[in-house]
Coordinates of C-alpha atoms in Angstrom, one line a residue:
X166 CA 145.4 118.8 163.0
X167 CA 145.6 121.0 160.6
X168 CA 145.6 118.1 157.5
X169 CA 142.5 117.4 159.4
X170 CA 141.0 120.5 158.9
X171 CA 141.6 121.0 155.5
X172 CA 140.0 117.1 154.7
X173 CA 137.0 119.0 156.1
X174 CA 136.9 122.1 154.3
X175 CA 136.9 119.7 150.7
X176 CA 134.2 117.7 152.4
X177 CA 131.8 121.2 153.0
X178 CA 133.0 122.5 149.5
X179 CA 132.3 119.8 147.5
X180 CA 128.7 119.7 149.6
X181 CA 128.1 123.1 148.3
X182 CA 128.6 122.5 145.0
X183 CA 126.4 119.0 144.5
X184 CA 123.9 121.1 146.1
X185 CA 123.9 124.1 144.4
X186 CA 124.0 121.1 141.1
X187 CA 120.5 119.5 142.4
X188 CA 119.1 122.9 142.9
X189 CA 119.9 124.1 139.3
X190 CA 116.5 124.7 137.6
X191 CA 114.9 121.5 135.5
X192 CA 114.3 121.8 131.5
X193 CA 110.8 121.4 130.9
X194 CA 108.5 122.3 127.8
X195 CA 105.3 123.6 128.3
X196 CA 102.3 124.2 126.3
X197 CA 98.6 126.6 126.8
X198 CA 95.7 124.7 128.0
X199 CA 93.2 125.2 124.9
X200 CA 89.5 125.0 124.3
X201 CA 88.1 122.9 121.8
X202 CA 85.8 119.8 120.5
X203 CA 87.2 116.6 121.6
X204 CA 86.0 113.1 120.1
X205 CA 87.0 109.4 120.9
X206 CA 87.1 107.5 117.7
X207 CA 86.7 104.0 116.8
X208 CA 88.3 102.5 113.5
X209 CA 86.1 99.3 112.4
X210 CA 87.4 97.5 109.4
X211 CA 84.2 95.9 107.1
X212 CA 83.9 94.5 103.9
X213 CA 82.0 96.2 100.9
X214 CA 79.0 94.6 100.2
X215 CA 76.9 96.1 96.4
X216 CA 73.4 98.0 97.7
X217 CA 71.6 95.0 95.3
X218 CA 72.9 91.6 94.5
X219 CA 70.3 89.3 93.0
X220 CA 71.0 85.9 91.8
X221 CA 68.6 85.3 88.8
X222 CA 66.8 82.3 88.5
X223 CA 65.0 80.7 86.0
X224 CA 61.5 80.4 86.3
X225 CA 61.5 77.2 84.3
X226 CA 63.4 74.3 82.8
X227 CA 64.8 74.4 79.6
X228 CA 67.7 74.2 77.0
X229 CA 69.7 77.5 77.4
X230 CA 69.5 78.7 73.3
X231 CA 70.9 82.2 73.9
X232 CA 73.2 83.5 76.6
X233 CA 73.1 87.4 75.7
X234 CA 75.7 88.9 78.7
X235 CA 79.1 88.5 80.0
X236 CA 80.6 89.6 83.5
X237 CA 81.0 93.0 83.4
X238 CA 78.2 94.2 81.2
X239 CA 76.1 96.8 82.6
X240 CA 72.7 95.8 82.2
X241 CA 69.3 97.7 82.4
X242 CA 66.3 96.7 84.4
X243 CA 63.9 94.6 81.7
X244 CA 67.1 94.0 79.9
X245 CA 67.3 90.2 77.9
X246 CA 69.6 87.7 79.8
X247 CA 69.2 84.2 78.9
X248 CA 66.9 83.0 76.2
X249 CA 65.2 79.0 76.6
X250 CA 64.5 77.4 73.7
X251 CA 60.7 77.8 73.0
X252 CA 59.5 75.1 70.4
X253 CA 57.9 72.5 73.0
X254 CA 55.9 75.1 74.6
X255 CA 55.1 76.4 70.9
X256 CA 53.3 73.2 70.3
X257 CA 51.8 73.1 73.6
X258 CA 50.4 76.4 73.2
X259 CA 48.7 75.0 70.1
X260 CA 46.8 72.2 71.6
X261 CA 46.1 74.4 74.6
X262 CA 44.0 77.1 72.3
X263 CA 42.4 74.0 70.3
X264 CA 40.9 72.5 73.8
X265 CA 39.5 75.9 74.8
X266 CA 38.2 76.1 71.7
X267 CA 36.1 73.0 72.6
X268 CA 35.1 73.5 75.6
X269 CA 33.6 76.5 74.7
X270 CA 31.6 74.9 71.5
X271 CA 30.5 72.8 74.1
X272 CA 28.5 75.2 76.6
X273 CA 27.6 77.6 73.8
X274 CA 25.8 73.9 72.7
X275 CA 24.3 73.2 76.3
X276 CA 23.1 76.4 77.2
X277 CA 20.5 77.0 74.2
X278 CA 20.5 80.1 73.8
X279 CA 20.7 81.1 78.0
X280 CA 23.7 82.2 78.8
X281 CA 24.8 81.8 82.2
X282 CA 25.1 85.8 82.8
X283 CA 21.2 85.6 82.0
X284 CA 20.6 83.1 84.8
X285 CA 22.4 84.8 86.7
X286 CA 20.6 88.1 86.5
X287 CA 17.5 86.0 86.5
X288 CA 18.2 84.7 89.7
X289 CA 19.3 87.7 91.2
X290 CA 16.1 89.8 90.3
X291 CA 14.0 87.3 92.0
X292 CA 16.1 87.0 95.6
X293 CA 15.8 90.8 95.3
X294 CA 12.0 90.7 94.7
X295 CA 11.8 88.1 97.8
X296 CA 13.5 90.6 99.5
X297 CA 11.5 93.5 98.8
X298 CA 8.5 91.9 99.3
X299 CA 9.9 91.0 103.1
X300 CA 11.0 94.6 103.6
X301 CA 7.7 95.9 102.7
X302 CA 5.7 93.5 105.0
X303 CA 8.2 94.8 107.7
X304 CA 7.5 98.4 107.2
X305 CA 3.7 97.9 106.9
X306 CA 3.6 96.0 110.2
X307 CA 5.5 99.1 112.1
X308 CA 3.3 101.6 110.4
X309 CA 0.0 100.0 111.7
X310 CA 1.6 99.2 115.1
X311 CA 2.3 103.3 115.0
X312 CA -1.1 104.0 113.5
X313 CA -3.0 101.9 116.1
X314 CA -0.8 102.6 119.4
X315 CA -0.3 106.4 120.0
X316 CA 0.9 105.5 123.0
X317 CA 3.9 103.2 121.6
X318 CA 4.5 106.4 119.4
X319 CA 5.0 108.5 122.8
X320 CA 7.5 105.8 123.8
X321 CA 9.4 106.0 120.9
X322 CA 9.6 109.9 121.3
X323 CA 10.4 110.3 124.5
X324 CA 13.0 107.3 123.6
X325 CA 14.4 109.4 120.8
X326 CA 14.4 112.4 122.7
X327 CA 16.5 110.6 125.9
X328 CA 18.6 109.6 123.1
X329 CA 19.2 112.9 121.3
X330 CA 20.2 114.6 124.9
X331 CA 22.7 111.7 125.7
X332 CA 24.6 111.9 122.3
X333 CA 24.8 115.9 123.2
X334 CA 26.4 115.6 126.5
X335 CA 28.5 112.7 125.0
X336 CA 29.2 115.5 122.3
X337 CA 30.1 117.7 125.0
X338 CA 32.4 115.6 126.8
X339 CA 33.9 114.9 124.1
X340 CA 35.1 118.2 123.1
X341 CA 36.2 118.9 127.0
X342 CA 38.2 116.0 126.8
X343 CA 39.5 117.0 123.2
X344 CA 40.7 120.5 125.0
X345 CA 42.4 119.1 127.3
X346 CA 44.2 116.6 125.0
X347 CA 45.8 119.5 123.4
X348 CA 46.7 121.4 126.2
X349 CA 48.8 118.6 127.8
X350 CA 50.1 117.8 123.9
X351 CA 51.4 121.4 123.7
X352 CA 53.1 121.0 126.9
X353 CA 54.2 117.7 126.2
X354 CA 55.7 119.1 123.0
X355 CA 57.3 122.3 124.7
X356 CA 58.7 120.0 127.6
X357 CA 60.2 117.0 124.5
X358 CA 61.5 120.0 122.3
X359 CA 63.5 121.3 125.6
X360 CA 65.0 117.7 126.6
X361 CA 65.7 117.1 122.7
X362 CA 68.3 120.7 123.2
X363 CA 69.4 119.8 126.6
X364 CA 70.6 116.2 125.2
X365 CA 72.1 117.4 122.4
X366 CA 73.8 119.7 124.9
X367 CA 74.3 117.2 127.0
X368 CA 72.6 118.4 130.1
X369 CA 70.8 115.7 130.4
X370 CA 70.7 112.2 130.2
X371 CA 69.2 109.6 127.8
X372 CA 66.8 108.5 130.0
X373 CA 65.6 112.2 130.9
X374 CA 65.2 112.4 126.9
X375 CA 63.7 109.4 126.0
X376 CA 61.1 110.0 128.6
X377 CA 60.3 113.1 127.8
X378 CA 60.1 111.8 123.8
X379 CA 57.6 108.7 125.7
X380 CA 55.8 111.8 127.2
X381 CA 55.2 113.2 123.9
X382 CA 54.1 110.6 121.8
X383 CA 51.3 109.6 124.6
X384 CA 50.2 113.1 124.4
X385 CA 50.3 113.4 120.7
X386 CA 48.4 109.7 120.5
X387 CA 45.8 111.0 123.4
X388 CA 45.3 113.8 121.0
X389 CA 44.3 111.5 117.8
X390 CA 42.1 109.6 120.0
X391 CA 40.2 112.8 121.5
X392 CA 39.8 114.1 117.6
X393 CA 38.6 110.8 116.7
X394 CA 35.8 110.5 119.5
X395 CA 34.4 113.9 119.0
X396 CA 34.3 113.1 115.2
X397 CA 32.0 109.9 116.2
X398 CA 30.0 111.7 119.0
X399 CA 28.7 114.5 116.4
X400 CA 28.1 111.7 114.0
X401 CA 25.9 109.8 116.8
X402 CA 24.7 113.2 118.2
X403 CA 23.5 114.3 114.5
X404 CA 21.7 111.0 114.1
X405 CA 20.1 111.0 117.1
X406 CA 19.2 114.6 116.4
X407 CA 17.5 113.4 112.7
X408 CA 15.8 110.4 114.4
X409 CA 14.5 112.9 116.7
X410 CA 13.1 115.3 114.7
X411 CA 11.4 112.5 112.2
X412 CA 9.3 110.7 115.2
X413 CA 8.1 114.0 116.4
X414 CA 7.0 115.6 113.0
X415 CA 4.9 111.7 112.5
X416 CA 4.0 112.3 116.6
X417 CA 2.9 115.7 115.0
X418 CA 1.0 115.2 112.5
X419 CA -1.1 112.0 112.7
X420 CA -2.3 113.0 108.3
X421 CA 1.2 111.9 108.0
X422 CA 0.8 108.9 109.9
X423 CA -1.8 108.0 108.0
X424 CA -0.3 108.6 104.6
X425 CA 2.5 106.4 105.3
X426 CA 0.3 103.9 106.7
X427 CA -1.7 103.7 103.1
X428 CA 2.5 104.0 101.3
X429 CA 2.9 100.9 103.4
X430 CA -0.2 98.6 102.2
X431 CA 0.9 100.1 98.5
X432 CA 4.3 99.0 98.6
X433 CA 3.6 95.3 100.0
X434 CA 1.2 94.6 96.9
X435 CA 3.9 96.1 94.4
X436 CA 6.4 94.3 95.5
X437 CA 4.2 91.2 95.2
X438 CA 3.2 91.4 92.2
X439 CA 7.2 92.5 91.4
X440 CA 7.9 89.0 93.3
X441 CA 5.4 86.7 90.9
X442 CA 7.3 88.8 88.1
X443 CA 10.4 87.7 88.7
X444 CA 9.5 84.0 89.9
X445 CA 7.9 83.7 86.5
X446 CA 10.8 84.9 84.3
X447 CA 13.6 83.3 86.4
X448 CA 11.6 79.7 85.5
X449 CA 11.3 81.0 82.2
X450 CA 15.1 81.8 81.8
X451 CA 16.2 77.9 83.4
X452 CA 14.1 76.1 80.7
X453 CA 16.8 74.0 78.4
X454 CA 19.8 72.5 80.2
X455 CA 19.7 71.7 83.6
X456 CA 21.9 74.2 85.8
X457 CA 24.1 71.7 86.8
X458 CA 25.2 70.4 83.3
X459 CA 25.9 74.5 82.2
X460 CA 28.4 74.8 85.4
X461 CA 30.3 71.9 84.9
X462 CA 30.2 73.2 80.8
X463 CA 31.6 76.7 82.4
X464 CA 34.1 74.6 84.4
X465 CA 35.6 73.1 81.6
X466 CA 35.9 76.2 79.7
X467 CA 37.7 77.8 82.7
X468 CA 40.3 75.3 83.2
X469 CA 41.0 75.3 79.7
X470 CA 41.1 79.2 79.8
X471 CA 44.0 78.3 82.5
X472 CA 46.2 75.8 81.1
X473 CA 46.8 78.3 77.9
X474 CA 47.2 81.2 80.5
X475 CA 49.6 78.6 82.4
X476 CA 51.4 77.7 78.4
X477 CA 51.8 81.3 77.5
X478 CA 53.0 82.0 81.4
X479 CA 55.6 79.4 80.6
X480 CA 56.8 80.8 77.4
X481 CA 57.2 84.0 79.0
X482 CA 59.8 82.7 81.4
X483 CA 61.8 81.4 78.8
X484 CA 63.1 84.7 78.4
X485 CA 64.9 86.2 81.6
X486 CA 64.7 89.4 82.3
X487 CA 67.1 91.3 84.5
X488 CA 64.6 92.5 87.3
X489 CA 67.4 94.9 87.8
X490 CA 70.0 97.5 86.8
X491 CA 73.4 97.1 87.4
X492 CA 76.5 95.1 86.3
X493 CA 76.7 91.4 85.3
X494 CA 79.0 89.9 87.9
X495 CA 78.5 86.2 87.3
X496 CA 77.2 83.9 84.4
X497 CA 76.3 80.4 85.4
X498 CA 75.2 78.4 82.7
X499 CA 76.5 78.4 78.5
X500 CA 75.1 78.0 75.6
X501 CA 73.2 74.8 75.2
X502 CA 73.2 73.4 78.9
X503 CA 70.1 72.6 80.2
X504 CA 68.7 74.4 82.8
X505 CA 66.8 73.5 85.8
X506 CA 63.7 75.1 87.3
X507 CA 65.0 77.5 89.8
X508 CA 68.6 77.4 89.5
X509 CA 70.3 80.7 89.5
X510 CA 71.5 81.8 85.6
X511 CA 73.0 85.3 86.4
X512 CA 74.3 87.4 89.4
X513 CA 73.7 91.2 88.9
X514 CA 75.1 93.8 91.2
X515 CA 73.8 97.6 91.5
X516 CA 77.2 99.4 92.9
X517 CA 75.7 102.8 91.8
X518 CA 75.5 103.1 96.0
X519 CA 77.7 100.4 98.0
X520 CA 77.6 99.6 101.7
X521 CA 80.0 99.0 104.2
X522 CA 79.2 95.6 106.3
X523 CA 80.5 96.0 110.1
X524 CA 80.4 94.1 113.4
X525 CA 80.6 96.5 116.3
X526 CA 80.5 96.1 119.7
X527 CA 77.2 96.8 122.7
X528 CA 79.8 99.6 123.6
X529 CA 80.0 101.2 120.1
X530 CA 76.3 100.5 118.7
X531 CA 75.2 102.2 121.6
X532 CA 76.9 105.1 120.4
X533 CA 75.7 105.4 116.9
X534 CA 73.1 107.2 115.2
X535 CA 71.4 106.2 112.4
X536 CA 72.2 109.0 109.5
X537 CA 75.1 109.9 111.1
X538 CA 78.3 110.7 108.3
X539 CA 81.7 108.9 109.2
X540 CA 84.8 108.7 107.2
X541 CA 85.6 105.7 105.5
X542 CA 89.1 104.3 104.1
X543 CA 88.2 101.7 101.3
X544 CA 91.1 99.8 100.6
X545 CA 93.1 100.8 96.7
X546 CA 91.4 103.9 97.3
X547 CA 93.9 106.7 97.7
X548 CA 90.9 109.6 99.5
X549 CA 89.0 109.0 102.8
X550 CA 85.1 109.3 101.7
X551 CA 82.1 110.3 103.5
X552 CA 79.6 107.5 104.6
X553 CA 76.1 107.5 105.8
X554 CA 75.3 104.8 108.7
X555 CA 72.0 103.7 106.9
X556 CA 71.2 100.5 109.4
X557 CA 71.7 100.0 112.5
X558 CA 70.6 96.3 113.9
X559 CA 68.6 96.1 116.7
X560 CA 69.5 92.7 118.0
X561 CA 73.0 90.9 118.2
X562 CA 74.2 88.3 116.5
X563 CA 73.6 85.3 118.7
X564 CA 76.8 83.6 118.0
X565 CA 79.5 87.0 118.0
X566 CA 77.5 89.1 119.9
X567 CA 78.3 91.9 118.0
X568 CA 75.6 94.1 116.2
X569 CA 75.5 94.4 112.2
X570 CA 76.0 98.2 111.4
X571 CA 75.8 99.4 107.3
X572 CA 77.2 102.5 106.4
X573 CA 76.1 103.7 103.0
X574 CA 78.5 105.2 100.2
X575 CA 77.8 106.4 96.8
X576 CA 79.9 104.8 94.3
X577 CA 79.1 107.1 90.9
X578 CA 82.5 105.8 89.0
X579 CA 81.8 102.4 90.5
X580 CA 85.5 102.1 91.2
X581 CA 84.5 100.6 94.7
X582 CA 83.8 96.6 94.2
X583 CA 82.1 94.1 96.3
X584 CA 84.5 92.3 99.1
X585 CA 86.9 95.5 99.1
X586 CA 87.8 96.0 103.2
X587 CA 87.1 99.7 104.3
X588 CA 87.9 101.1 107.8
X589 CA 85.7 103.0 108.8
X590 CA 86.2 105.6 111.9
X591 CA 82.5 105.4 114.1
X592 CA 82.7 108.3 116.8
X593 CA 81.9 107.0 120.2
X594 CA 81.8 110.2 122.2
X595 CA 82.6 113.7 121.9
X596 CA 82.4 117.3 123.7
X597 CA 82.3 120.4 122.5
X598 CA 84.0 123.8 123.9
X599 CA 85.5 121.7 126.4
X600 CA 88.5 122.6 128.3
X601 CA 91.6 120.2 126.3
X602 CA 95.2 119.1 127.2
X603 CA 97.7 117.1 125.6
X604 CA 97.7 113.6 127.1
X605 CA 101.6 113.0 127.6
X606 CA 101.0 116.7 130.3
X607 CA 98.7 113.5 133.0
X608 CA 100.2 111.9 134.9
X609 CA 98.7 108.7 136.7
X610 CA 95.8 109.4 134.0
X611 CA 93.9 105.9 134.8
X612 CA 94.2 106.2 138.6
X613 CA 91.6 107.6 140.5
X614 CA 93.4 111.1 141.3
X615 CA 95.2 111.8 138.2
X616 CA 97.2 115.3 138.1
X617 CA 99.7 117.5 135.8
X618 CA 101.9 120.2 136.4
X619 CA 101.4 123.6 135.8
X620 CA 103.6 126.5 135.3
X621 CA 103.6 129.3 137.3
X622 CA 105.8 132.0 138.2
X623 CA 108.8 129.5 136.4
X624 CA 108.1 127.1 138.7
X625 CA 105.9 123.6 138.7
X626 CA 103.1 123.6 140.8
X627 CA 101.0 120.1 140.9
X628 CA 97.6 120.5 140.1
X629 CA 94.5 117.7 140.5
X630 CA 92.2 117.5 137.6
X631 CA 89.1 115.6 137.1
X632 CA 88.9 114.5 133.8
X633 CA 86.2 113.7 130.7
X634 CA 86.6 112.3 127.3
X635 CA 90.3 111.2 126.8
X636 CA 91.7 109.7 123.2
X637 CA 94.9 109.1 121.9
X638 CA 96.3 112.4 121.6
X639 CA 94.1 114.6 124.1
X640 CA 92.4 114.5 127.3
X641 CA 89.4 116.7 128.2
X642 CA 89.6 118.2 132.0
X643 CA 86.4 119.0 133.6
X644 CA 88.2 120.5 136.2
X645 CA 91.4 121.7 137.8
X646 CA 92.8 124.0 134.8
X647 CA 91.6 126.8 133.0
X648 CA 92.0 127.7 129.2
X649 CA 95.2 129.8 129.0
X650 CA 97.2 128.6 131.6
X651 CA 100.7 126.8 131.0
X652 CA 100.5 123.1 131.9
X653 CA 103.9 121.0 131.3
X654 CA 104.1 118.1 129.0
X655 CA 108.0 117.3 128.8
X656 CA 110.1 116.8 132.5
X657 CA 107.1 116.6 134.6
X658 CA 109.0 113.3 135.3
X659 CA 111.8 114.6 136.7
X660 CA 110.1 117.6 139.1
X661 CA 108.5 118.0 142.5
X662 CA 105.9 120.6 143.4
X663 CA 107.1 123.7 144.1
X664 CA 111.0 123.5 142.0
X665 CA 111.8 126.1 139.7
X666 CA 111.9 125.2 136.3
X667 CA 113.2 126.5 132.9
X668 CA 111.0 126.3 130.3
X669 CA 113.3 125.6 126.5
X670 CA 110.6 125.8 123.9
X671 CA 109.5 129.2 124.4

């Protein structure tokens, strides 16, 4: 009995003690919850790509005669390149200038002593005379109508007059309407200036913003329009105002009338005579050749004017030019080869400003701003550099589905070449002042309900957090903890709510 009794008392001793072990406080470390910017970065690897590459070709065929560059020269724009031998086109310049030459001797022979700038002026003064003369027959008819009618004369006041008050209320409601443009643009413009701070807050959302930017440029084109309508109703209303006034003073004053009327019958017998003038001198001018035989003269003066432009055209593309400046990166052609119309002679780069060629995402490009500075690693390069996202396409490639971004670099010492790979680091979101926590202190971080520790009082207490932006190293938590409390991130594996813990990297 008494063996039996002392089996038992080892049993409830050695109880004691494994429990008295599990109790023993847990090491943990523990770290203050911090406030802080946050941002989720993206590294995209691109290629290099020189802000101008043009392949230069030549404009014509020819023997090459001088080849004045090598790769690696830097090159100014206008600069020689490539020199074509010239002689052919030498000689062909020669018998173009000796058939122009002909041609002219050959109108100058036709045209006795008219020249074709006389006929010209000949012909014009008498379609203006005809012209005259119909105006003036026009105006005389009116006048007598006027004259004659007094009653057609009321008409056309009272006319005038109805159409003198319209333009002025037209005037008017022009300017109402031109009020009330601005006073919904200056809202419109208060309310877009407003969303534009909440966004870049982010208060609100995209849409919110980009409606109220919609909003504003509406207003701002209603505006325009408004402006652009009174400007034409005080044009119409100041004619209709002149046209006015002018029937009344003739209404007025029927002296008037009757001086205009005998202005009228004057003018139609001046240009008359003005019209047998002109009939007699234009009939004058075309005695000699016949019309015909001077314009097909002038023709062939004109195309031979052309084929020596065309020859002296030619010459001058038989010296290429870099259109250009920048470095030589390719020479196609030596010496003495012959060239061929089009075919590219030289490749010249400008890597005074390079760009960085990238594939992103609908995820990412959604997230970029055009402007925007990002850091970029070029490859051989030993500092990160600041880049400029310059384009941002608006459609995607219809094979990758990806979008084509350019981000922009200044390359002063041209140590960055063409092909190089860069990573460059796009930011895809980011907070500011939020509330920030190491990522290894959540647990269950891409469930539905993911918590952390905190400590309190030495012990753990499990806390639920909602949570924002999260990258690599931090998480943001939109609520749960504040800044300044202790939240675990080592042992929060090994603890229950509630267990007394000893903290080891105080």
């Amino acid at each position: 009995m008494q063996k039996q009794l002392h089996t038992i008392t080892l049993l409830v001793l050695m109880l004691v003690f494994t429990t008295v072990a599990v109790m023993a406080a847990a090491s943990v470390e523990v770290t203050e919850v911090e406030q802080g910017n946050i941002k989720i970065i993206e590294t995209v690897t691109g290629t290099v790509k020189a802000d101008k590459n043009v392949n230069v070709p030549a404009e014509i065929g020819g023997v090459a005669k001088q080849v004045k560059v090598e790769i690696g020269d830097q090159v100014a724009k206008g600069e020689v390149l490539i020199v074509l031998n010239q002689e052919k086109l030498l000689v062909q310049q020669k018998q173009a200038e000796a058939a122009l030459e002909s041609a002219r001797a050959n109108y100058d022979q036709l045209k006795n002593g008219a020249t074709q700038e006389e006929l010209d002026r000949a012909e014009a003064s008498y379609q203006q005379a005809k012209s005259t003369l119909e105006n003036a027959k026009t105006n005389l008819k009116l006048v007598e109508e006027l004259y004659n009618d007094k009653t057609s004369l009321e008409q056309q006041l009272t006319s005038a007059e109805s159409q003198m008050a319209n333009a002025e209320q037209q005037l008017a409601s022009a300017r109402q309407s031109l009020n009330q443009a601005q006073v919904n643009f200056n809202q419109a413009k208060k309310d877009y200036e407003r969303m534009e701070y909440l966004f870049s807050e982010s208060v609100v959302t995209e849409k919110d913003y980009d409606a109220a930017e919609s909003q504003y440029k509406n207003a701002e084109s209603a505006l325009n329009t408004a402006k652009i309508t009174v400007e034409q109703a005080e044009i119409s209303y100041q004619a209709a105002k002149r046209s006015y006034q002018l029937t009344k003073d003739t209404y007025d004053n029927p002296t008037q009338l009757k001086q205009q009327l005998e202005n009228a019958r004057s003018q139609v017998k001046n240009a008359e005579a003005g019209l047998d003038s002109a009939k007699a001198n234009l009939a004058e001018v075309k005695r000699g050749a016949r019309e015909e035989q001077l314009r097909a003269a002038l023709a062939q003066v004109r195309q031979a004017e052309a084929n020596l432009e065309q020859v002296k055209l030619n010459l001058a593309d038989t010296t290429i030019t870099s259109p250009i400046s920048g470095v030589i990166s390719a020479v196609n052609i030596e010496e003495g080869e012959l060239v061929s119309a089009g075919q590219s002679v030289v490749n010249v780069v400008n890597l005074n400003h390079v760009y960085v060629q990238l594939d992103v995402t609908a995820s990412t490009v959604a997230r970029l701003v055009k402007g925007e500075q990002v850091k970029v690693d070029v490859e051989t390069m030993n500092d990160s550099l600041s880049g400029e996202i310059s384009n941002i396409s608006p459609a995607a490639d219809p094979q990758t589905k990806n979008y084509l971004v350019k981000v922009k670099l200044a390359n002063p010492a041209l140590k960055i070449k063409a092909g190089m790979f860069a990573d460059v680091a796009l930011i895809k979101g980011s907070a500011q002042n939020a509330v920030i926590v190491p990522i290894e202190a959540v647990l269950d971080l891409d469930s539905a309900h993911p918590y952390l520790y905190l400590l309190k009082d030495n012990k753990a207490v499990k806390q639920k957090i909602e949570i924002g932006i999260t990258n690599s190293d931090e998480v943001e938590v939109s609520s749960g903890v504040d800044v300044g409390d202790q939240v675990i991130i080592k042992g929060q594996n090994r603890i229950d709510s509630g267990v007394e813990v000893k903290v080891i990297n105080r």
